[in-house]
PDB file of C-alpha atoms in Angstrom:
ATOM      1  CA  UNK A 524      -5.668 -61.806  24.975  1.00 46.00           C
ATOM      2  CA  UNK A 525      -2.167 -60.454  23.804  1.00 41.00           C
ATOM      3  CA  UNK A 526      -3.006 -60.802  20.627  1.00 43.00           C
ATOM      4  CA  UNK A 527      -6.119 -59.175  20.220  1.00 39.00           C
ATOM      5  CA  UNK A 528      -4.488 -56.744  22.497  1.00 38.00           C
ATOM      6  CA  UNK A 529      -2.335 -55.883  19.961  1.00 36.00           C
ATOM      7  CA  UNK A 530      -4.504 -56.387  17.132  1.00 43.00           C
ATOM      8  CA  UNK A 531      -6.871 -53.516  18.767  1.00 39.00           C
ATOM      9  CA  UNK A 532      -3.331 -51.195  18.642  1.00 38.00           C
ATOM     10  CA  UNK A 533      -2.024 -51.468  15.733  1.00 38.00           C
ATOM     11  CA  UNK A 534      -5.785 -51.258  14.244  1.00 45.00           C
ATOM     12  CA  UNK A 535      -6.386 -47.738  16.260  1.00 38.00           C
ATOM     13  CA  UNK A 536      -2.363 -46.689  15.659  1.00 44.00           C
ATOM     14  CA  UNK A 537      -3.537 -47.258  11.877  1.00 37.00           C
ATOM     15  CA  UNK A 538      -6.445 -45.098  12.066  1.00 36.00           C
ATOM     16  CA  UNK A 539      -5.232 -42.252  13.526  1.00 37.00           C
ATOM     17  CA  UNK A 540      -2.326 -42.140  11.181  1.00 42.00           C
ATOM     18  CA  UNK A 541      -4.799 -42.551   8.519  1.00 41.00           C
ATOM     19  CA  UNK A 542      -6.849 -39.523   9.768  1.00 40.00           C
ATOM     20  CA  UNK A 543      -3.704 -37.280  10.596  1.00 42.00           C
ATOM     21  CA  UNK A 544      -2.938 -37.837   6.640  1.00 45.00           C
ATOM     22  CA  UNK A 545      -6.464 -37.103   5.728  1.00 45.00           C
ATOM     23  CA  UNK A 546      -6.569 -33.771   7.370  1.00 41.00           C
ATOM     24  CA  UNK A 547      -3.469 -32.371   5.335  1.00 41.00           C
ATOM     25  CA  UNK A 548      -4.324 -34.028   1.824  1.00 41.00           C
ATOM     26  CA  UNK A 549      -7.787 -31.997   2.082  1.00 39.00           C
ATOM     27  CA  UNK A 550      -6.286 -28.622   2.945  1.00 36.00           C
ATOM     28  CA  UNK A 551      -3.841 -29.060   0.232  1.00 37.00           C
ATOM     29  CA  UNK A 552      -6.647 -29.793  -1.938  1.00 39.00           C
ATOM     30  CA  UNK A 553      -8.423 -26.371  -0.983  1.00 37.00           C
ATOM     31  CA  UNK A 554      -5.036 -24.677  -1.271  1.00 43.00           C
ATOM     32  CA  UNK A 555      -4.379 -26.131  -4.643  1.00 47.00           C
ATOM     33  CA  UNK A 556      -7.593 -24.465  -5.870  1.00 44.00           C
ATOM     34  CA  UNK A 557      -7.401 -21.289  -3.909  1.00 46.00           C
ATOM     35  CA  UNK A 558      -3.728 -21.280  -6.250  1.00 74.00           C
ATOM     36  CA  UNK A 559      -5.257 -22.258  -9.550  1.00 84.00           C
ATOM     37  CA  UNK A 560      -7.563 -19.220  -9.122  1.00 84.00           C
ATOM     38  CA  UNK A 561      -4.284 -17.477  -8.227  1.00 87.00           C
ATOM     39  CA  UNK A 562      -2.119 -18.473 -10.770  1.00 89.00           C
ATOM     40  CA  UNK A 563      -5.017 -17.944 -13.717  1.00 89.00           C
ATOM     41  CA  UNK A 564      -4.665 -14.174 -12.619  1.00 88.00           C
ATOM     42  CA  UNK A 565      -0.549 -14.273 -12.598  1.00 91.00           C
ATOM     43  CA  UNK A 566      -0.509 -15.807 -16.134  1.00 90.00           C
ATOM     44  CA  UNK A 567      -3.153 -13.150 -17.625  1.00 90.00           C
ATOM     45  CA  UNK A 568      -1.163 -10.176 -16.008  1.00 89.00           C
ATOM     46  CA  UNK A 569       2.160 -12.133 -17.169  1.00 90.00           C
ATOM     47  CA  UNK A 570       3.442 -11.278 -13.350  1.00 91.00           C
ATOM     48  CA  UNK A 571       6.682 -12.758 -12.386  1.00 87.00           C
ATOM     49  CA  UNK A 572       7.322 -12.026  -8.769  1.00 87.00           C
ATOM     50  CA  UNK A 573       4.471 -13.435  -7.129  1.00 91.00           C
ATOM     51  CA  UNK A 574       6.056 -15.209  -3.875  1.00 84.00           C
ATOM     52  CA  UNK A 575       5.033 -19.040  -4.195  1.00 83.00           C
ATOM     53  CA  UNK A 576       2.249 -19.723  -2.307  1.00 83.00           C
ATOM     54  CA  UNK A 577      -0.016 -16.562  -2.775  1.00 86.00           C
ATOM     55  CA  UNK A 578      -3.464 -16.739  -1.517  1.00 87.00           C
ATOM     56  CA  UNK A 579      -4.704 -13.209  -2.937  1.00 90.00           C
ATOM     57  CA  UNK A 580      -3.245 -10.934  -5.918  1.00 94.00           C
ATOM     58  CA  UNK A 581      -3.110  -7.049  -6.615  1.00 96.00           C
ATOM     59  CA  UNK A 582      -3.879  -6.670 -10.416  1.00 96.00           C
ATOM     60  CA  UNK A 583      -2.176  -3.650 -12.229  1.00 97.00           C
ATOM     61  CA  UNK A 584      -5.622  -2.016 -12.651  1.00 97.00           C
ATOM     62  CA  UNK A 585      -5.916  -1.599  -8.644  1.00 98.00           C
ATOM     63  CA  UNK A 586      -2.505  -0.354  -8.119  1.00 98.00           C
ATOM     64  CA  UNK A 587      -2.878   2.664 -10.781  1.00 98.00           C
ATOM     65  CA  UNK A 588      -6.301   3.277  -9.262  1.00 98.00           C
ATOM     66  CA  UNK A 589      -4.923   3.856  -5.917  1.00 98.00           C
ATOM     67  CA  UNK A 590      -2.007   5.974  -7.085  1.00 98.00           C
ATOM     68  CA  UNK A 591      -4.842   7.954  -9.044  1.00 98.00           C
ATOM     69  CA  UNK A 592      -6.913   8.027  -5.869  1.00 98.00           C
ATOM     70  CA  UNK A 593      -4.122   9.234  -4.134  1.00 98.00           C
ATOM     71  CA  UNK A 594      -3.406  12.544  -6.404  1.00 98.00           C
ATOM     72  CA  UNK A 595      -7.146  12.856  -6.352  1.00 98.00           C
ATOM     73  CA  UNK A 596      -7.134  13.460  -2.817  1.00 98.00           C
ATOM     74  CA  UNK A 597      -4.277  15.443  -2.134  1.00 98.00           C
ATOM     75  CA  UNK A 598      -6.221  18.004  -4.477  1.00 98.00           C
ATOM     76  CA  UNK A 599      -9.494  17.722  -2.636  1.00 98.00           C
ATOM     77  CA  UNK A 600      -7.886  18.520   0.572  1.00 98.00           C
ATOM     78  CA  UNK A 601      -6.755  22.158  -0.737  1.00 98.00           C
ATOM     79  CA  UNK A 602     -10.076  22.702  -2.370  1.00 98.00           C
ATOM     80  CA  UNK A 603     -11.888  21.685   0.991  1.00 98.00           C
ATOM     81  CA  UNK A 604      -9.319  24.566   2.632  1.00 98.00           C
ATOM     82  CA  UNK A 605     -10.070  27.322  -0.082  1.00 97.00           C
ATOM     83  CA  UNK A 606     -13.771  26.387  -0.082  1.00 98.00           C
ATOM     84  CA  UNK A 607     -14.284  26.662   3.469  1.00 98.00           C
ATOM     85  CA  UNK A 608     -15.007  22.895   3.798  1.00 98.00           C
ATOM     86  CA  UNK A 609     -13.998  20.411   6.490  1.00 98.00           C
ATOM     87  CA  UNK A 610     -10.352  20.065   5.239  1.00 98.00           C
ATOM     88  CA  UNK A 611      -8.865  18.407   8.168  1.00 98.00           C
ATOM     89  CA  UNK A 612     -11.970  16.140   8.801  1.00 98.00           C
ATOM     90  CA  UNK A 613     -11.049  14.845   4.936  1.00 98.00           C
ATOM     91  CA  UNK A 614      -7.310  14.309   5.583  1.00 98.00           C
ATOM     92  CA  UNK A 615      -7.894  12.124   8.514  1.00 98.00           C
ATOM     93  CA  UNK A 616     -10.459  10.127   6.012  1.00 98.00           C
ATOM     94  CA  UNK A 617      -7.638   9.644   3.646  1.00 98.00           C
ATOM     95  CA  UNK A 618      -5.143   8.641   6.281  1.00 98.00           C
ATOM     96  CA  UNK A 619      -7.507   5.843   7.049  1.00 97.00           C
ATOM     97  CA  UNK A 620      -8.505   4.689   4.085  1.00 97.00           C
ATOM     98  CA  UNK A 621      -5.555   5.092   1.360  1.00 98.00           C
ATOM     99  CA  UNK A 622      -2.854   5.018   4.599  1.00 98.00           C
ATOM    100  CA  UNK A 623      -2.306   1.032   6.401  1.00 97.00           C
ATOM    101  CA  UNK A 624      -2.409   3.792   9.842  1.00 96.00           C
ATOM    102  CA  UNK A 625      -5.305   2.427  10.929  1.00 95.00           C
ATOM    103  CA  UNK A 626      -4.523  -1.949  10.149  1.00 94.00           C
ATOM    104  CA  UNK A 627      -0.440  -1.614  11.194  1.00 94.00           C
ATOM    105  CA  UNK A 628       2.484   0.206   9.957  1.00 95.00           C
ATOM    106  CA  UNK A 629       3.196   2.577   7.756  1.00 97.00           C
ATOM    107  CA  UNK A 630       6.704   4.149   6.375  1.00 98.00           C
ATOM    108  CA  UNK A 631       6.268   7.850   5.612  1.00 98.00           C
ATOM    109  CA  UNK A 632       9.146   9.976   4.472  1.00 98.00           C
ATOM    110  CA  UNK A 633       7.391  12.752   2.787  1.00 97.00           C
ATOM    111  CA  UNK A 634       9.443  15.190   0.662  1.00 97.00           C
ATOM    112  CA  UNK A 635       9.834  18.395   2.446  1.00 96.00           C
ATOM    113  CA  UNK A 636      10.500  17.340   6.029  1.00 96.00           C
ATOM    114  CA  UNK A 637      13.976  16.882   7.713  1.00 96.00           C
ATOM    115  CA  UNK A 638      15.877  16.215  10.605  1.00 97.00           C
ATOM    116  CA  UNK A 639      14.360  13.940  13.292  1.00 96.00           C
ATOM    117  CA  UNK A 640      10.776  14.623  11.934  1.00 97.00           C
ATOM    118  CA  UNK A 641      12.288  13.336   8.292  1.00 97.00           C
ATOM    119  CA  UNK A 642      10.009  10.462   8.996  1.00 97.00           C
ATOM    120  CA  UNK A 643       6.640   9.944   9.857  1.00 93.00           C
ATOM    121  CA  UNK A 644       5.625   6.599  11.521  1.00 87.00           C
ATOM    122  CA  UNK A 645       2.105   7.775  12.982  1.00 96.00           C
ATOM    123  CA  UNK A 646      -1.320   9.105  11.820  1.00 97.00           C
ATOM    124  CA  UNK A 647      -0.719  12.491  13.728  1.00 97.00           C
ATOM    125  CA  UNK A 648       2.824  13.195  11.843  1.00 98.00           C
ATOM    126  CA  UNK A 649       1.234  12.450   8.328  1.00 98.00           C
ATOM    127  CA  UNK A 650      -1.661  14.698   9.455  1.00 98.00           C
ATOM    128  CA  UNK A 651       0.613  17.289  10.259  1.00 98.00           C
ATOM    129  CA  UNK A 652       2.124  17.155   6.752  1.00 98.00           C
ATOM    130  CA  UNK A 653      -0.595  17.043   4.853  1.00 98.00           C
ATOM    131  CA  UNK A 654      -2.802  20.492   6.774  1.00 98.00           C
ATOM    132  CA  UNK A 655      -0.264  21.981   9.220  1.00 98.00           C
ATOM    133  CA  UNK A 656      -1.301  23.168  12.536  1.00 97.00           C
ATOM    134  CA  UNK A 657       0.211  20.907  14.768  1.00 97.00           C
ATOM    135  CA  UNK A 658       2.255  22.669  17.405  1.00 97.00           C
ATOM    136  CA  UNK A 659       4.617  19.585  17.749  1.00 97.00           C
ATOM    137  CA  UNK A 660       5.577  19.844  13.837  1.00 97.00           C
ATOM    138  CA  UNK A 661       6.289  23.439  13.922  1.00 97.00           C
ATOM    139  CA  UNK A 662       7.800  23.288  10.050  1.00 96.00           C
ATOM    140  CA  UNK A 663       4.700  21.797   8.811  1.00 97.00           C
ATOM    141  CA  UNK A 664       2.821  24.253   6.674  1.00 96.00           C
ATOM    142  CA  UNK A 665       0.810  21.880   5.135  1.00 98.00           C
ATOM    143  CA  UNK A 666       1.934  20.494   1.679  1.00 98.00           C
ATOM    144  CA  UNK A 667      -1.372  19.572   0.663  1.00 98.00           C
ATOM    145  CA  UNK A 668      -3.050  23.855   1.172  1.00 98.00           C
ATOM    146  CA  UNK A 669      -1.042  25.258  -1.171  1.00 96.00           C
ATOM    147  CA  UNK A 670      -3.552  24.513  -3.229  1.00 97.00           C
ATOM    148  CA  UNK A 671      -2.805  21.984  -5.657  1.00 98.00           C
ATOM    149  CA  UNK A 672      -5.371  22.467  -8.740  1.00 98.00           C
ATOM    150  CA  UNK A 673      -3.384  18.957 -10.324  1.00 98.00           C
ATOM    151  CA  UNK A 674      -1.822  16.082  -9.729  1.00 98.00           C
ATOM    152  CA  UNK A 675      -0.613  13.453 -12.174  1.00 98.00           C
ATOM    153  CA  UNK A 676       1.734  10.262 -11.840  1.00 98.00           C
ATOM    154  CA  UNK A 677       3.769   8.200 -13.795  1.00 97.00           C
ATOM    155  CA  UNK A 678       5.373   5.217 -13.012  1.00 97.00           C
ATOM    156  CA  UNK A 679       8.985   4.204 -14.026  1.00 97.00           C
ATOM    157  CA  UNK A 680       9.522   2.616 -17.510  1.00 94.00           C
ATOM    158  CA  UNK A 681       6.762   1.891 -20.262  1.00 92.00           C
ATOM    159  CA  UNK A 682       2.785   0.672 -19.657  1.00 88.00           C
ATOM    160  CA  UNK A 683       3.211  -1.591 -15.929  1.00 93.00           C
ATOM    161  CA  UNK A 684       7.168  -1.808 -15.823  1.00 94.00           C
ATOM    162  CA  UNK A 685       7.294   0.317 -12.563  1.00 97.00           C
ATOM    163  CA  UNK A 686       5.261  -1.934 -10.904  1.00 97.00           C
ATOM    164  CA  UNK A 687       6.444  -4.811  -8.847  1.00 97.00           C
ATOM    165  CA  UNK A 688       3.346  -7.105  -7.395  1.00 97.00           C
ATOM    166  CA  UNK A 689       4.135  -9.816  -5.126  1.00 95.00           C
ATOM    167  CA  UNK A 690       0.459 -11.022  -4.467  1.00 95.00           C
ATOM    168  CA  UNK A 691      -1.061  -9.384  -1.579  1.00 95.00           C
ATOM    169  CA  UNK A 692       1.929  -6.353  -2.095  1.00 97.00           C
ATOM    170  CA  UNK A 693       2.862  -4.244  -4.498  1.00 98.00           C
ATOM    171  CA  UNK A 694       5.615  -1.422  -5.340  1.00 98.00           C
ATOM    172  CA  UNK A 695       5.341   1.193  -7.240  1.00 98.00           C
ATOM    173  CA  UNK A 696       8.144   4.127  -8.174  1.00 98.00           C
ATOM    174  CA  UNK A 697       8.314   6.938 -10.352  1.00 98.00           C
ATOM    175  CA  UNK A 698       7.028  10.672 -10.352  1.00 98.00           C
ATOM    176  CA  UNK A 699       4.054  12.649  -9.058  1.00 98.00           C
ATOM    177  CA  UNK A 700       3.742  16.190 -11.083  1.00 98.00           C
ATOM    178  CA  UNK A 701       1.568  18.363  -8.997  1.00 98.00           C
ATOM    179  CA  UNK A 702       0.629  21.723 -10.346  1.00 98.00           C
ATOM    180  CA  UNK A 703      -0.608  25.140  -8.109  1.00 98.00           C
ATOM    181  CA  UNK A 704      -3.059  27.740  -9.386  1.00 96.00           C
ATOM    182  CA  UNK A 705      -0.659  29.966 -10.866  1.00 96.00           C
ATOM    183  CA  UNK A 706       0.543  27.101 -13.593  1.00 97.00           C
ATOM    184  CA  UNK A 707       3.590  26.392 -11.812  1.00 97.00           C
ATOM    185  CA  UNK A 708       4.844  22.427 -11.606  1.00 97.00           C
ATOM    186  CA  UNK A 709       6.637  20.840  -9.342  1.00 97.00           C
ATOM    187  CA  UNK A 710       7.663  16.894  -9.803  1.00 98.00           C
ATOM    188  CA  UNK A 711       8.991  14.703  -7.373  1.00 98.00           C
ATOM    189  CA  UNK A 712      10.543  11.381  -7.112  1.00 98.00           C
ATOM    190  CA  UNK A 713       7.482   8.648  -5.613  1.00 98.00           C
ATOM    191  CA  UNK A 714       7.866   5.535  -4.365  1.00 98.00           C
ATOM    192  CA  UNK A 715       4.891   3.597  -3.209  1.00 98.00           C
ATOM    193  CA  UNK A 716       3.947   0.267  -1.489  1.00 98.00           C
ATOM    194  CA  UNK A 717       0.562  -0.979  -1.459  1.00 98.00           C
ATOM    195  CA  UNK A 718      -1.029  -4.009   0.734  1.00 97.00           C
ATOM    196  CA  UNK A 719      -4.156  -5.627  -0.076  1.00 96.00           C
ATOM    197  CA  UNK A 720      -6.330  -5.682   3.152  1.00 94.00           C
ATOM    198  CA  UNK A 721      -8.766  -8.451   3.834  1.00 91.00           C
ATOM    199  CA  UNK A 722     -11.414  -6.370   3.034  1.00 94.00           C
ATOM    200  CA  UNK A 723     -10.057  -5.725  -0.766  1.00 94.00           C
ATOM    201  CA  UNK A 724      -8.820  -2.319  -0.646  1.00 97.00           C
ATOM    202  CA  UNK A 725      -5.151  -1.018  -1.403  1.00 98.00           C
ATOM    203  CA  UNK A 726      -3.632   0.948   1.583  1.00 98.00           C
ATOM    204  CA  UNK A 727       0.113   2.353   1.837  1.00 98.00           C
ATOM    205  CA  UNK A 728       2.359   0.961   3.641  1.00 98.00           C
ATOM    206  CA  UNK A 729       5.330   2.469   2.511  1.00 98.00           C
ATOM    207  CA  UNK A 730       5.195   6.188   0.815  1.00 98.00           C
ATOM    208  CA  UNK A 731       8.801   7.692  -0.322  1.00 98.00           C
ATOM    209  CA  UNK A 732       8.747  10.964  -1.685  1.00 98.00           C
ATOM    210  CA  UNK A 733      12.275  13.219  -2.712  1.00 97.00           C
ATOM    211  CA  UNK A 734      12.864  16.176  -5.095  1.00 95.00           C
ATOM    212  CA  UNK A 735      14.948  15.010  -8.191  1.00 94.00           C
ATOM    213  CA  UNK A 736      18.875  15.691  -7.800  1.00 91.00           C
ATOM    214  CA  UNK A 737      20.197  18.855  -9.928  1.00 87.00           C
ATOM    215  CA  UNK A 738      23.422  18.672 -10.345  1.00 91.00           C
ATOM    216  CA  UNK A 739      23.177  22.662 -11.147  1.00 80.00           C
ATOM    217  CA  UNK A 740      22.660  23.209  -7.957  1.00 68.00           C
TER     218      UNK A 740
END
C-alpha cells in the first residue's frame, strides 16, 4: 500500500509540474509572436530604442500626424472664436482626444504661464490656457484666440532624428512656428510625448513649450 501510495504522488507531483510548465511555454509562445510582429515593424522603421519586450509600436507616420493634428487644432479654436462658433465646446474636444486628461496624467508647461500656475496638471488649467475665461487663471488670455491663421512644426535634426519611440511612447522636440493675421511669427521651443492608448490613438502626455533664449536680451 506504501508503494502505490507513493507511486500515486510522485505520478500527480509529476503532472502538475508538467502542467505548471505547460502554462508558461504557451504564453511565451503567444508573446514570441506578438514580438515577431513587433520587431518586423522596429527593423522597417530602423528604431533603436524600443524597450525589450514591446507589445505595441508608434510608427514615425503617427507621431508627425499627431503633431500636425495638434497645430491643426490650435488654429481651429481661434477660427471657431472669430466665427462665432462653439470655441470652448472644441477645446475641451481636443483636451480629450489629443490630451492623455481624460486616460491619466498629463505634464503641461505651456509657454506663457509662470509662477505657481507655470504648470498645468488638469483639464481645467489647459482649458484655461488655451480660451481664457477662467476666473481662477486670471493671466490667461487665451493663447489659442489670438487668432492663429498658421501653425507649422519641425522636429529637431534631419527627416525622423527628433523623434525618440520606445514602443507604446514616443518623444518628440523641436519648434512650433505659429503665425497671426497680420503676418507676424512667433516660434517656440516644443517638446512632446505621445502614448499609444489601447484604442490606437496618440494622446500627450507630456507637452513642453518655452520661447528660444536671446542672448540680446
Amino acid at each position: 500500500m506504501k508503494t502505490l501510495f507513493l507511486s500515486t504522488c510522485i505520478g500527480l507531483s509529476l503532472f502538475f509540474t508538467a502542467c505548471k510548465q505547460d502554462k508558461p511555454a504557451q504564453e511565451a509562445n503567444t508573446a514570441s509572436s506578438t514580438n515577431s510582429q513587433v520587431q518586423k515593424v522596429i527593423d522597417e522603421l530602423g528604431l533603436v530604442y524600443v524597450e525589450e519586450g514591446a507589445q505595441t509600436i508608434i510608427t514615425y507616420d503617427e507621431v508627425n500626424a499627431a503633431q500636425q493634428a495638434w497645430c491643426d487644432a490650435l488654429v481651429k479654436i481661434g477660427k471657431l472664436k472669430e466665427e462665432g462658433g462653439d470655441y470652448k465646446g472644441y477645446a475641451k474636444q481636443v483636451l480629450s482626444e489629443a490630451y492623455n486628461y481624460d486616460n491619466g496624467k498629463v505634464f503641461f508647461k505651456p509657454t506663457l504661464a509662470f509662477g505657481d500656475q507655470t504648470f498645468r496638471n488638469d483639464k481645467k488649467g489647459a482649458l484655461a490656457y488655451f480660451v481664457g475665461g477662467d476666473p481662477d487663471y486670471p493671466n490667461d488670455k487665451g493663447f489659442a484666440l489670438k487668432p492663429w491663421v498658421k501653425a507649422r512644426y519641425d522636429n529637431a535634426g534631419d527627416k525622423n532624428q527628433g523623434i525618440q519611440i520606445y514602443g507604446s511612447v514616443a518623444i518628440t522636440m523641436g519648434n512650433v512656428w505659429v503665425t497671426d493675421k497680420d503676418g507676424n511669427e512667433v516660434m517656440v521651443d516644443k517638446t512632446w510625448v505621445f502614448k499609444k492608448g489601447k484604442d490606437g490613438k496618440l494622446r500627450i502626455i507630456v507637452h513642453k513649450s518655452a520661447l528660444p533664449f536671446n542672448p540680446g536680451t
